[in-house]
Amino acid sequence: MFVAVALREAVREDLAAFLEPREGMPWVDPAQWHLTLAFMASVPPSRADELVERLAHAAGRVAPFALSLGGAGSFPHAGRASVLWLGVDDAAQDPLARLARACRAAASVSGASPDGRAFVPHLTLARLRRPVEATRWLRVLDAWRAAPFVVDEVELVASFLGEGAKGRPRHEVVAALRLGADALPPGAALREG
């Protein structure tokens, strides 16, 4: 499972239209684009409700904020890139990091330990099987900028490996949690599915 900020549909459509004619990269399916705040490899089923409650409380303590995507990067570096990504604007860095810390703390207390990786806010655009020299691609991606949008909720998402199109993961939103709201009563934000 993971906690993420989903993109607004207008941003998703604009970015997809920008990438569509650019062949030669294994672009991530636009339906799976998100900004991961916390990744939990394992969530004990007996603790899932507690996780939702604690995440709702954590999200409720962070005010909504504006975010814009832009500025390309790669992991581990441009000379041997295995992941291409877009970053977030400077103004969103602090609130996004605060939100990630709150979500990770809520997950830990709930017994769903998040991975220990440092938080680097990014939207993964491509995953490469073999590392490539990506300087040219990063210049192309740098040309795109998103219109700002308000982050007013996070999603708790279950990931089912290999169950999506072309053997990719299938994602299912388990709960939508509002930012800036009072802590929600147990189960209030659970989506039926």
mmCIF file of N, CA and C in Angstrom, residues 3-6 31 38 40 51 66 70 72 79 82 85 91-92 97 107-108 119 124 130 132 146-147 151 161:
data_model
loop_
_atom_site.group_PDB
_atom_site.id
_atom_site.type_symbol
_atom_site.label_atom_id
_atom_site.label_comp_id
_atom_site.label_asym_id
_atom_site.label_seq_id
_atom_site.Cartn_x
_atom_site.Cartn_y
_atom_site.Cartn_z
ATOM 1 N N VAL A 3 0.571 5.842 0.279
ATOM 2 C CA VAL A 3 -0.196 7.073 0.425
ATOM 3 C C VAL A 3 0.322 8.022 -0.639
ATOM 4 N N ALA A 4 -0.593 8.657 -1.366
ATOM 5 C CA ALA A 4 -0.161 9.478 -2.496
ATOM 6 C C ALA A 4 -1.068 10.675 -2.718
ATOM 7 N N VAL A 5 -0.505 11.647 -3.420
ATOM 8 C CA VAL A 5 -1.271 12.764 -3.963
ATOM 9 C C VAL A 5 -1.587 12.395 -5.408
ATOM 10 N N ALA A 6 -2.859 12.380 -5.744
ATOM 11 C CA ALA A 6 -3.273 12.104 -7.125
ATOM 12 C C ALA A 6 -3.249 13.407 -7.919
ATOM 13 N N ALA A 31 -2.802 6.702 -15.921
ATOM 14 C CA ALA A 31 -3.753 6.354 -14.856
ATOM 15 C C ALA A 31 -3.036 6.039 -13.546
ATOM 16 N N ALA A 38 4.243 7.987 1.163
ATOM 17 C CA ALA A 38 4.688 6.903 2.041
ATOM 18 C C ALA A 38 4.371 5.578 1.361
ATOM 19 N N MET A 40 4.265 1.456 2.107
ATOM 20 C CA MET A 40 4.280 0.413 3.123
ATOM 21 C C MET A 40 4.227 -0.935 2.414
ATOM 22 N N LEU A 51 -4.959 2.290 10.475
ATOM 23 C CA LEU A 51 -4.130 3.038 9.530
ATOM 24 C C LEU A 51 -4.945 4.152 8.876
ATOM 25 N N ALA A 66 -1.045 24.733 -2.728
ATOM 26 C CA ALA A 66 -0.907 24.706 -4.187
ATOM 27 C C ALA A 66 0.361 23.962 -4.567
ATOM 28 N N GLY A 70 6.978 20.312 -12.466
ATOM 29 C CA GLY A 70 7.900 20.828 -13.466
ATOM 30 C C GLY A 70 9.323 20.606 -13.024
ATOM 31 N N ALA A 72 12.581 18.418 -14.707
ATOM 32 C CA ALA A 72 12.822 16.987 -14.879
ATOM 33 C C ALA A 72 14.055 16.537 -14.115
ATOM 34 N N GLY A 79 23.430 10.390 -16.357
ATOM 35 C CA GLY A 79 24.355 9.557 -17.120
ATOM 36 C C GLY A 79 23.981 8.089 -17.152
ATOM 37 N N SER A 82 17.706 5.257 -14.668
ATOM 38 C CA SER A 82 16.796 4.115 -14.700
ATOM 39 C C SER A 82 15.353 4.569 -14.459
ATOM 40 N N TRP A 85 11.702 11.460 -14.097
ATOM 41 C CA TRP A 85 10.628 12.011 -13.283
ATOM 42 C C TRP A 85 10.495 13.511 -13.445
ATOM 43 N N ALA A 91 7.660 26.173 -3.876
ATOM 44 C CA ALA A 91 6.665 26.555 -2.875
ATOM 45 C C ALA A 91 5.964 25.347 -2.265
ATOM 46 N N ALA A 92 5.870 24.250 -2.994
ATOM 47 C CA ALA A 92 5.174 23.053 -2.498
ATOM 48 C C ALA A 92 6.100 22.108 -1.743
ATOM 49 N N ALA A 97 6.606 17.876 2.087
ATOM 50 C CA ALA A 97 7.481 17.136 3.010
ATOM 51 C C ALA A 97 6.809 16.976 4.373
ATOM 52 N N ALA A 107 1.588 5.873 9.651
ATOM 53 C CA ALA A 107 1.749 4.481 9.220
ATOM 54 C C ALA A 107 2.572 3.695 10.232
ATOM 55 N N SER A 108 3.653 4.278 10.714
ATOM 56 C CA SER A 108 4.513 3.590 11.691
ATOM 57 C C SER A 108 3.747 3.235 12.952
ATOM 58 N N PHE A 119 12.522 11.085 1.510
ATOM 59 C CA PHE A 119 11.428 11.587 0.688
ATOM 60 C C PHE A 119 11.978 12.540 -0.368
ATOM 61 N N THR A 124 6.937 9.861 -11.171
ATOM 62 C CA THR A 124 7.665 8.959 -12.067
ATOM 63 C C THR A 124 6.979 8.927 -13.430
ATOM 64 N N ARG A 130 17.084 -0.974 -18.639
ATOM 65 C CA ARG A 130 18.536 -0.778 -18.640
ATOM 66 C C ARG A 130 18.803 0.711 -18.515
ATOM 67 N N VAL A 132 20.116 4.395 -19.101
ATOM 68 C CA VAL A 132 20.461 5.115 -20.328
ATOM 69 C C VAL A 132 21.042 6.481 -19.984
ATOM 70 N N ALA A 146 3.238 22.302 -15.415
ATOM 71 C CA ALA A 146 1.816 22.133 -15.104
ATOM 72 C C ALA A 146 1.247 23.425 -14.547
ATOM 73 N N ALA A 147 -0.023 23.643 -14.821
ATOM 74 C CA ALA A 147 -0.740 24.707 -14.134
ATOM 75 C C ALA A 147 -0.853 24.290 -12.668
ATOM 76 N N VAL A 151 -3.721 20.828 -3.657
ATOM 77 C CA VAL A 151 -3.695 19.507 -3.027
ATOM 78 C C VAL A 151 -4.592 19.609 -1.801
ATOM 79 N N LEU A 161 0.466 -6.253 -7.612
ATOM 80 C CA LEU A 161 1.526 -6.445 -8.599
ATOM 81 C C LEU A 161 1.123 -7.443 -9.673
#
